[in-house]
CSV table of C-alpha atoms in Angstrom, one decimal:
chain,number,residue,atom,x,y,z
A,158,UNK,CA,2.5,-1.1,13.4
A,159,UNK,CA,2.1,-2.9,10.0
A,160,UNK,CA,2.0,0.5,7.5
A,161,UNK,CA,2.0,-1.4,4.1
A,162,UNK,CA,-0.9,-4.1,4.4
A,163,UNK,CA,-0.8,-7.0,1.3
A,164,UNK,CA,-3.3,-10.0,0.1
A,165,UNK,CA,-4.2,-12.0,-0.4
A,166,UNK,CA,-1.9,-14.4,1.3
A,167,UNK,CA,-2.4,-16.6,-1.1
A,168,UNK,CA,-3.2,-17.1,-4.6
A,169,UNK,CA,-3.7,-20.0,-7.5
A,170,UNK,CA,-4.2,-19.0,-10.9
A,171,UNK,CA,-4.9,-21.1,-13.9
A,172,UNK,CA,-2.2,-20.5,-16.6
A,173,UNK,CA,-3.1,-17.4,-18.7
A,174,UNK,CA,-5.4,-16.2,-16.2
A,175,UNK,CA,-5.0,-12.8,-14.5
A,176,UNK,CA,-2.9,-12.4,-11.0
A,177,UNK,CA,-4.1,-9.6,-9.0
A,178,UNK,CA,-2.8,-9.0,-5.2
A,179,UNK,CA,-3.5,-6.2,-3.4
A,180,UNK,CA,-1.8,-3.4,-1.1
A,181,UNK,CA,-2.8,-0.9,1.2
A,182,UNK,CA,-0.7,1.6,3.1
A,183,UNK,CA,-1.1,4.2,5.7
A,184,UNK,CA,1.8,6.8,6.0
A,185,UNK,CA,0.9,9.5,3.5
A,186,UNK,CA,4.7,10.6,3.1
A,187,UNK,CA,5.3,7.1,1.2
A,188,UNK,CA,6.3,8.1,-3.1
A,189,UNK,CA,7.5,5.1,-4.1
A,190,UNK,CA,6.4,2.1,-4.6
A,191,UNK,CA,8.1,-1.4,-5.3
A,192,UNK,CA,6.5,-4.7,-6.4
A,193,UNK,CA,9.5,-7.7,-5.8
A,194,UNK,CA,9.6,-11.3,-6.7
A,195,UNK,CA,11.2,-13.8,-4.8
A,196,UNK,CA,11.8,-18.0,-5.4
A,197,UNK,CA,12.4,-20.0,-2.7
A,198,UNK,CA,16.0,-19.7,-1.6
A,199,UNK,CA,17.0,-16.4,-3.2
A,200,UNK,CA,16.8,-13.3,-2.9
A,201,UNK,CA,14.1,-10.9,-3.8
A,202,UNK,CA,14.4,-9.9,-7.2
A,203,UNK,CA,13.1,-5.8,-8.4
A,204,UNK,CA,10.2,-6.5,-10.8
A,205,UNK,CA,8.0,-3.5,-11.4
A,206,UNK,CA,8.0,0.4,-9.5
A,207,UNK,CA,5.6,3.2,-9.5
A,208,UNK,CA,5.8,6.6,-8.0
A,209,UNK,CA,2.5,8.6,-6.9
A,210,UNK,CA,2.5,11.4,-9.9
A,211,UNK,CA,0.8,8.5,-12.5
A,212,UNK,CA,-2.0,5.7,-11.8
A,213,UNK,CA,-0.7,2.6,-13.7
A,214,UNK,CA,2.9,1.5,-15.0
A,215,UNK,CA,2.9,-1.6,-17.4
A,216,UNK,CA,5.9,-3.5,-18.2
A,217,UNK,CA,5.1,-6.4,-19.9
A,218,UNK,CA,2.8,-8.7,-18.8
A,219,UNK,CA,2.8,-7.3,-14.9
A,220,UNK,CA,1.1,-4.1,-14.6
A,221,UNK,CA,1.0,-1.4,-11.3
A,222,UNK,CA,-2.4,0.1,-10.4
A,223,UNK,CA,-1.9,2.9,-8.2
A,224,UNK,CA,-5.1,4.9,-6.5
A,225,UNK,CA,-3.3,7.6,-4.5
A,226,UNK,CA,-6.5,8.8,-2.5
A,227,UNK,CA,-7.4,5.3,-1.0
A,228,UNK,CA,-3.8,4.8,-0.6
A,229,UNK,CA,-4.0,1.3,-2.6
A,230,UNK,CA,-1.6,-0.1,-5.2
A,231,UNK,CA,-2.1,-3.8,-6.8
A,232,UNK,CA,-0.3,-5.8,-9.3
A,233,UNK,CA,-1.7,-7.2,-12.2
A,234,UNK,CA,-0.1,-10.5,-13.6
A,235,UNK,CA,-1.4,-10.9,-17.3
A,236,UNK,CA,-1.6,-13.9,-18.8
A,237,UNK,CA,0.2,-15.8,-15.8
A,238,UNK,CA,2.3,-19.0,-16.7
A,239,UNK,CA,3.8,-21.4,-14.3
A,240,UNK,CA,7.3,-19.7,-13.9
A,241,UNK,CA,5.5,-17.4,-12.5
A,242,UNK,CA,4.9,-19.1,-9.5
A,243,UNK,CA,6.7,-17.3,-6.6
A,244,UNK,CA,5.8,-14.9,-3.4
A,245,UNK,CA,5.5,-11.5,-4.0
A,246,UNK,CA,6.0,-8.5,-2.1
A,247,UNK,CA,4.9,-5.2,-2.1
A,248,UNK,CA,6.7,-2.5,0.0
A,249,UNK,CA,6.6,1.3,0.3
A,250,UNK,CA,9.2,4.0,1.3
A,251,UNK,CA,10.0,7.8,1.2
A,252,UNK,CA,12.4,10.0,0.3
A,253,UNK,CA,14.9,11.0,2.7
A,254,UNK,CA,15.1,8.9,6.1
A,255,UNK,CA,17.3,6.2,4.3
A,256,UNK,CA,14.8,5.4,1.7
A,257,UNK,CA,14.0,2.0,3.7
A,258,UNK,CA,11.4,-0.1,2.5
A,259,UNK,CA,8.5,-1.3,5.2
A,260,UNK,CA,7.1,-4.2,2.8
A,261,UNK,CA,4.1,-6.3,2.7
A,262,UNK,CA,3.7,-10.0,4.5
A,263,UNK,CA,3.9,-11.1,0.6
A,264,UNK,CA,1.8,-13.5,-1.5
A,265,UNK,CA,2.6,-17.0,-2.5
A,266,UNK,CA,1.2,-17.1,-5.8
A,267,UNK,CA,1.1,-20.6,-7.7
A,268,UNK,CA,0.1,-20.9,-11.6
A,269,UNK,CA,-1.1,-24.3,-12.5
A,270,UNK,CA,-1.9,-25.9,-16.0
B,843,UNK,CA,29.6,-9.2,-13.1
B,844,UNK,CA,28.8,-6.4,-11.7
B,845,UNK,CA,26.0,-7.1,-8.4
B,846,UNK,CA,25.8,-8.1,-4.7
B,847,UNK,CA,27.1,-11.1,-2.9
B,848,UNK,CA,26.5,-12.3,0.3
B,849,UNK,CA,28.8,-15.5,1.8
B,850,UNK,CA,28.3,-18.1,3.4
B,851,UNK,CA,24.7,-19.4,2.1
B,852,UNK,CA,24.4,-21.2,4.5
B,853,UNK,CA,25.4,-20.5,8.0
B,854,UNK,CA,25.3,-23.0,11.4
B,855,UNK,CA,26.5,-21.5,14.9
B,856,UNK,CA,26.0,-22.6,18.5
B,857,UNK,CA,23.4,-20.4,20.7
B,858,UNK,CA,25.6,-18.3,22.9
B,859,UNK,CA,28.3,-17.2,19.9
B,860,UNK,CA,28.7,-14.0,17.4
B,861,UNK,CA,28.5,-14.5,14.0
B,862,UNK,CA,29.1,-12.0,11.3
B,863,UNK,CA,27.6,-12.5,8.0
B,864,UNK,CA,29.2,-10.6,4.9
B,865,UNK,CA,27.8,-8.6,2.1
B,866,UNK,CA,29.7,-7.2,-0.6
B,867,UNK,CA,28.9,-4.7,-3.7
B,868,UNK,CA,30.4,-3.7,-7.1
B,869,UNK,CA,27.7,-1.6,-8.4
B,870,UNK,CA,29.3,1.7,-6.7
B,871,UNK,CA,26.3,2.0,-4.6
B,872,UNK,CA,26.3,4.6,-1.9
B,873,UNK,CA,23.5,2.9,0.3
B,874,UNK,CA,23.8,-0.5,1.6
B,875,UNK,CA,21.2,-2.4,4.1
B,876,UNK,CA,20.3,-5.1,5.7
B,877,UNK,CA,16.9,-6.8,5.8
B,878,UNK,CA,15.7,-10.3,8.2
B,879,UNK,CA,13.1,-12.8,6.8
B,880,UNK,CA,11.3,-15.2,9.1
B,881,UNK,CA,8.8,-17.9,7.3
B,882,UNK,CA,5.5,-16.2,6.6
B,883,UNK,CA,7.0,-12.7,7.0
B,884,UNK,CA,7.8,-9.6,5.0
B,885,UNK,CA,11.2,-8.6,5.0
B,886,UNK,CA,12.1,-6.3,8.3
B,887,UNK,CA,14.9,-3.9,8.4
B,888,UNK,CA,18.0,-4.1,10.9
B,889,UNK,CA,20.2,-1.6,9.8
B,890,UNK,CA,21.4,0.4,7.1
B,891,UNK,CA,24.0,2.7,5.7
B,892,UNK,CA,23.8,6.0,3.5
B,893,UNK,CA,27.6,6.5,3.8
B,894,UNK,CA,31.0,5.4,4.4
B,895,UNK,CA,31.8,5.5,8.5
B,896,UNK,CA,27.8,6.2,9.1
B,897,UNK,CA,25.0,3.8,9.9
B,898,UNK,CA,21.4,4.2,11.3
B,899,UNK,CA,19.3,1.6,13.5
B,900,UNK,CA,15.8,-0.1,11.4
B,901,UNK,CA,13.1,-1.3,13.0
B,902,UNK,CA,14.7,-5.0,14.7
B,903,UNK,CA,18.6,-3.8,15.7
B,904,UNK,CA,18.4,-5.2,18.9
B,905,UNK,CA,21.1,-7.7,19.1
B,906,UNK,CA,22.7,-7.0,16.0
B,907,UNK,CA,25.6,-4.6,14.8
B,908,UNK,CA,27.6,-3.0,11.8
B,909,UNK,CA,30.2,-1.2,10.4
B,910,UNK,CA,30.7,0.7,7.5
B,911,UNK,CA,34.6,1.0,6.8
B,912,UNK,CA,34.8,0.6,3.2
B,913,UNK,CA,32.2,1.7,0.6
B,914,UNK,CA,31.6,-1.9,-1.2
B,915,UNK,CA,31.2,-3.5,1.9
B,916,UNK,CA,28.4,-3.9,5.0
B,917,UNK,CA,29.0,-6.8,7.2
B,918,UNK,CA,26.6,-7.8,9.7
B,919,UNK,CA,27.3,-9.1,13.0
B,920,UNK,CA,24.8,-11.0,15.1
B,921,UNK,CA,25.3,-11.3,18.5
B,922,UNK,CA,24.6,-13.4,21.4
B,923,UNK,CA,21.8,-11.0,22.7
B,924,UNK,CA,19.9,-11.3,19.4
B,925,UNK,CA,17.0,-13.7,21.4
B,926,UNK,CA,15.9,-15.4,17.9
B,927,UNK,CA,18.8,-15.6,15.6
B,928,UNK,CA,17.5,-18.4,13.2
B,929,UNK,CA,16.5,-16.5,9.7
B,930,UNK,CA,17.2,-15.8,6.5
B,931,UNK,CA,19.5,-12.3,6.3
B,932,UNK,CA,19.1,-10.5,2.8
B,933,UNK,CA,21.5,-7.6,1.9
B,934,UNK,CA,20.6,-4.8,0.0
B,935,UNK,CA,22.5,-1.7,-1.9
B,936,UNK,CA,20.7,1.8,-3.6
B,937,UNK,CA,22.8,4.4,-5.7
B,938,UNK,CA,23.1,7.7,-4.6
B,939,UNK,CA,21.0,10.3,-5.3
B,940,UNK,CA,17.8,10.6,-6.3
B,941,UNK,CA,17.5,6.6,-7.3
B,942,UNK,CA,14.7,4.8,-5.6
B,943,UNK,CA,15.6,1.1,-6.4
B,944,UNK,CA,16.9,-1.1,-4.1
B,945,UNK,CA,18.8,-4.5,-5.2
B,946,UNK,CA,19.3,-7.4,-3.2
B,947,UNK,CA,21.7,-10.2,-2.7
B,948,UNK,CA,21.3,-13.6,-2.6
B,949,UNK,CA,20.8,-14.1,1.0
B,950,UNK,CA,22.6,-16.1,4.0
B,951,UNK,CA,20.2,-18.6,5.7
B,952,UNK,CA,21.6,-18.6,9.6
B,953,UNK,CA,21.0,-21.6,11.7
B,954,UNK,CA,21.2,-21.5,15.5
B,955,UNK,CA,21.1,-23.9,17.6
């Protein structure tokens, strides 16, 4: 059972444009919410976190919407650049159990010139 | 530098053998886990650790095991039984408490032929 669905499964994005990749969950219990980004060969790297009690979370240029009663969260890449380029995940867990982290089937997002 | 490492990179074994893939931690985390990738895929968990001597299945542990002896370190240990060994293997670590974030490692990418 896939809980955290993500898309799109791909993205291109013209530099300074405006990233936006979606995710959709189903366990209610899930309060936190984790946005990674990962480059071919390594390991995923922590870029942005929201928990349910607010409805966006900027930091920087990547923002975290979060609508709590269609159980949806997206990020928002502002002014995307070519570094930029990378898959990204979104996952989901709760508290207690372990805190594991169910994630998304990630998005390979490309900036170009 | 304070972070997680995970040795070899790059790992090449004969179908039929055991391998055991290490993961190591400085950051005094309490939680350690341990996460497959396959192409296309989100990350999916095997197993993972809230405490020294203690460990608790994921989702995939079928053909795979741990230990926990010491609190910086989580090796992983794939076995024969594993049906579709070839992936890459990220480790991750979370601090006690009421922390939410989890860090990963660099990865090993495992080759079986």
């Amino acid at each position: 059972q896939q809980q955290v669905k993500q898309s799109p499964q791909s993205l291109i994005v013209q530099k300074g444009g405006i990233s936006i990749i979606n995710c959709a969950y189903e366990n209610t219990a899930f309060d936190y919410f984790p946005w990674y980004q990962q480059f071919p060969g390594k390991g995923p790297a922590l870029l942005i976190a929201i928990r349910p009690d607010v409805s966006e979370k900027k930091e920087g240029r990547f923002t975290i919407s979060f609508n709590k009663s269609a159980k949806q969260f997206s990020l928002h890449i502002m002014d995307s650049q070519p570094g930029d380029s990378a898959t990204y995940f979104c996952a989901a867990s709760f508290t207690g159990g372990g805190n594991k982290l169910t994630f998304g089937t990630g998005t390979q997002l490309k900036v170009e010139l | 530098d304070g972070g997680i490492t995970q040795s070899p990179k790059y790992l090449f074994r004969k179908e039929g053998q055991n391998v055991t893939l290490s993961c190591e931690q400085n950051l005094n985390h309490d939680a350690m886990y341990w996460y497959r990738q396959d192409p296309g895929q989100g990350l999916r968990l095997i197993y993972y650790s809230q405490i020294v001597n203690d460990f608790q299945k994921g989702d995939i542990a079928e053909g795979y095991s741990v230990s926990r002896e010491k609190k910086e370190s989580f090796p992983l240990t794939v076995t024969s039984a594993q049906k579709n060994p070839t992936a890459f293997y990220l480790c991750a670590s979370r601090a006690a408490g009421g922390s939410y974030e989890q860090y990963f490692g660099p990865g090993t990418r495992l080759t079986v032929t």
